[in-house]
Structure formats: structure tokens, C-alpha cells
Amino acid sequence: MPIDTLKSKRRLVEEYGLDDRQAEGIVELIAQSEERGATASDVEAAKREILMQLESQISATRSDLEAQIGSVKGDLEAQIGSVKGDLEAQVGSVKGDLEAQVGSVKSDLEAQIRSVNSDLGTQITSTEERLRLEIEKMRRQMLQWMLGIAAFITVLLTLFEYVL
């Protein structure tokens, strides 16, 4: 729909404060661009062209992203495998170290237990021997006391018989 150039010029001068020359230049430019305006079929063809270009770019971008994702996935899987292998090796090493330490501690404890058993055996044997000697000494003392008491009783009985 063509524009009313005189009315548009007047409006630019009165409402926007442009001078006649500026307003006339603007109105002429608008009129010329309107004459060169695109038809509906031109717009539809341009729209189809733009859509085809966008679809092509989307497809290319999708392919690039899928390739990059595949590459990153492969890299990550390789890194995960490498880290897993490293960790398994470290776990094996730590396990071996711990087993060696446990074996060493076990050997030390067994040696200490044998030493304590030997010391206890020696102390028990020594204590048994002392107790045997003490018991023997007490038995002799008791026999001496018993003999002394028997002799005393015999002497008393003899005195009693003599006195009576």
C-alpha cells in the first residue's frame, strides 16, 4: 500500500521538528524502498531458502557435535581405563605392603609370645623348685619338732613313773 508522501512529510516536520529538506529526503527514501518492496512469493522463496540453510547448518552442527561427543567419550573411556589400571596397581602394591607388615608384626608377636612362654616356664620351674625345697625344709622341721615332743613326752612319762 503506497504511502501519502505529503502527509508523511508534514507529520515529520510538525511532530518531530525536522526541516523540510530532511523530511522530504526521508519520505523519498521510504517511497523508493516501498516501490522496490518484495512480493509475497519473493518473501516465501527467501523464507524457504533461509529454512534450508538453517536445516543444513543444524545438520552439520549435529554431525560435528556427535563426532566431538564420540571423540570425548573415547578419550574419557581411555582415561578411565588408565586411571582404573593405575588404581588397581596401587591397591595391589598397598595390599602387598600391608600383607608384608602384617606378616612382620605376626612374626614379632609370635617371637615375643615364645619369649614370654620361655620366661614363664623358667619362672614356674624356679618357683616349683623353691616350693619343693621350702616344703622339704618344713617337713624336716616338723619331724624335728615331733621327735622333740616325743622325746619330751617320753622324759615326762619316765619322770612320772619314777616319781610315782
mmCIF file of C-alpha atoms in Angstrom, residues 24-119:
data_model
loop_
_atom_site.group_PDB
_atom_site.id
_atom_site.type_symbol
_atom_site.label_atom_id
_atom_site.label_comp_id
_atom_site.label_asym_id
_atom_site.label_seq_id
_atom_site.Cartn_x
_atom_site.Cartn_y
_atom_site.Cartn_z
ATOM 1 C CA GLU A 24 11.412 15.282 2.121
ATOM 2 C CA GLY A 25 14.568 13.108 1.909
ATOM 3 C CA ILE A 26 13.224 10.609 4.446
ATOM 4 C CA VAL A 27 9.833 10.378 2.716
ATOM 5 C CA GLU A 28 11.524 9.846 -0.680
ATOM 6 C CA LEU A 29 13.666 7.032 0.711
ATOM 7 C CA ILE A 30 10.634 5.322 2.192
ATOM 8 C CA ALA A 31 8.689 5.674 -1.074
ATOM 9 C CA GLN A 32 11.568 4.257 -3.108
ATOM 10 C CA SER A 33 12.012 1.309 -0.805
ATOM 11 C CA GLU A 34 8.307 0.624 -0.984
ATOM 12 C CA GLU A 35 8.456 0.593 -4.797
ATOM 13 C CA ARG A 36 11.266 -1.913 -4.632
ATOM 14 C CA GLY A 37 9.430 -3.982 -1.988
ATOM 15 C CA ALA A 38 9.332 -7.731 -2.168
ATOM 16 C CA THR A 39 6.264 -9.619 -3.249
ATOM 17 C CA ALA A 40 4.698 -12.364 -1.152
ATOM 18 C CA SER A 41 6.212 -15.041 -3.414
ATOM 19 C CA ASP A 42 9.646 -13.395 -3.027
ATOM 20 C CA VAL A 43 9.246 -13.491 0.759
ATOM 21 C CA GLU A 44 8.117 -17.129 0.650
ATOM 22 C CA ALA A 45 11.084 -18.116 -1.568
ATOM 23 C CA ALA A 46 13.504 -16.294 0.749
ATOM 24 C CA LYS A 47 11.887 -17.986 3.741
ATOM 25 C CA ARG A 48 12.317 -21.434 2.129
ATOM 26 C CA GLU A 49 15.943 -20.650 1.265
ATOM 27 C CA ILE A 50 16.698 -19.492 4.817
ATOM 28 C CA LEU A 51 14.977 -22.583 6.276
ATOM 29 C CA MET A 52 17.010 -24.875 4.012
ATOM 30 C CA GLN A 53 20.234 -23.122 5.025
ATOM 31 C CA LEU A 54 19.303 -23.356 8.713
ATOM 32 C CA GLU A 55 18.420 -27.053 8.384
ATOM 33 C CA SER A 56 21.748 -27.664 6.635
ATOM 34 C CA GLN A 57 23.638 -25.785 9.366
ATOM 35 C CA ILE A 58 21.720 -27.643 12.086
ATOM 36 C CA SER A 59 22.515 -30.979 10.435
ATOM 37 C CA ALA A 60 26.195 -30.079 10.082
ATOM 38 C CA THR A 61 26.327 -28.852 13.688
ATOM 39 C CA ARG A 62 24.602 -32.031 14.870
ATOM 40 C CA SER A 63 27.124 -34.177 12.979
ATOM 41 C CA ASP A 64 30.042 -32.164 14.384
ATOM 42 C CA LEU A 65 28.679 -32.419 17.928
ATOM 43 C CA GLU A 66 28.073 -36.168 17.583
ATOM 44 C CA ALA A 67 31.642 -36.623 16.325
ATOM 45 C CA GLN A 68 33.024 -34.497 19.173
ATOM 46 C CA ILE A 69 30.911 -36.390 21.717
ATOM 47 C CA GLY A 70 32.177 -39.698 20.320
ATOM 48 C CA SER A 71 35.763 -38.462 20.471
ATOM 49 C CA VAL A 72 35.368 -37.129 24.030
ATOM 50 C CA LYS A 73 33.639 -40.365 25.061
ATOM 51 C CA GLY A 74 36.519 -42.408 23.653
ATOM 52 C CA ASP A 75 39.080 -40.178 25.383
ATOM 53 C CA LEU A 76 37.216 -40.409 28.688
ATOM 54 C CA GLU A 77 36.900 -44.192 28.421
ATOM 55 C CA ALA A 78 40.645 -44.436 27.745
ATOM 56 C CA GLN A 79 41.423 -42.158 30.700
ATOM 57 C CA ILE A 80 39.051 -44.111 32.939
ATOM 58 C CA GLY A 81 40.743 -47.349 31.892
ATOM 59 C CA SER A 82 44.168 -45.849 32.574
ATOM 60 C CA VAL A 83 43.127 -44.488 35.979
ATOM 61 C CA LYS A 84 41.485 -47.807 36.830
ATOM 62 C CA GLY A 85 44.673 -49.675 35.925
ATOM 63 C CA ASP A 86 46.791 -47.255 37.968
ATOM 64 C CA LEU A 87 44.480 -47.557 40.963
ATOM 65 C CA GLU A 88 44.421 -51.352 40.738
ATOM 66 C CA ALA A 89 48.230 -51.374 40.648
ATOM 67 C CA GLN A 90 48.386 -49.040 43.652
ATOM 68 C CA VAL A 91 45.844 -51.144 45.532
ATOM 69 C CA GLY A 92 47.886 -54.263 44.760
ATOM 70 C CA SER A 93 51.065 -52.556 45.943
ATOM 71 C CA VAL A 94 49.436 -51.295 49.147
ATOM 72 C CA LYS A 95 47.907 -54.719 49.727
ATOM 73 C CA GLY A 96 51.321 -56.357 49.314
ATOM 74 C CA ASP A 97 52.915 -53.827 51.680
ATOM 75 C CA LEU A 98 50.203 -54.368 54.271
ATOM 76 C CA GLU A 99 50.469 -58.144 53.990
ATOM 77 C CA ALA A 100 54.241 -57.882 54.495
ATOM 78 C CA GLN A 101 53.747 -55.619 57.517
ATOM 79 C CA VAL A 102 51.111 -57.954 58.950
ATOM 80 C CA GLY A 103 53.484 -60.894 58.449
ATOM 81 C CA SER A 104 56.306 -58.991 60.153
ATOM 82 C CA VAL A 105 54.090 -57.975 63.086
ATOM 83 C CA LYS A 106 52.823 -61.547 63.348
ATOM 84 C CA SER A 107 56.382 -62.909 63.433
ATOM 85 C CA ASP A 108 57.386 -60.326 66.051
ATOM 86 C CA LEU A 109 54.382 -61.160 68.208
ATOM 87 C CA GLU A 110 54.977 -64.896 67.888
ATOM 88 C CA ALA A 111 58.626 -64.389 68.929
ATOM 89 C CA GLN A 112 57.515 -62.273 71.896
ATOM 90 C CA ILE A 113 54.963 -64.921 72.884
ATOM 91 C CA ARG A 114 57.635 -67.648 72.696
ATOM 92 C CA SER A 115 59.967 -65.498 74.799
ATOM 93 C CA VAL A 116 57.239 -64.831 77.385
ATOM 94 C CA ASN A 117 56.347 -68.553 77.433
ATOM 95 C CA SER A 118 60.009 -69.452 77.948
ATOM 96 C CA ASP A 119 60.383 -66.849 80.721
#
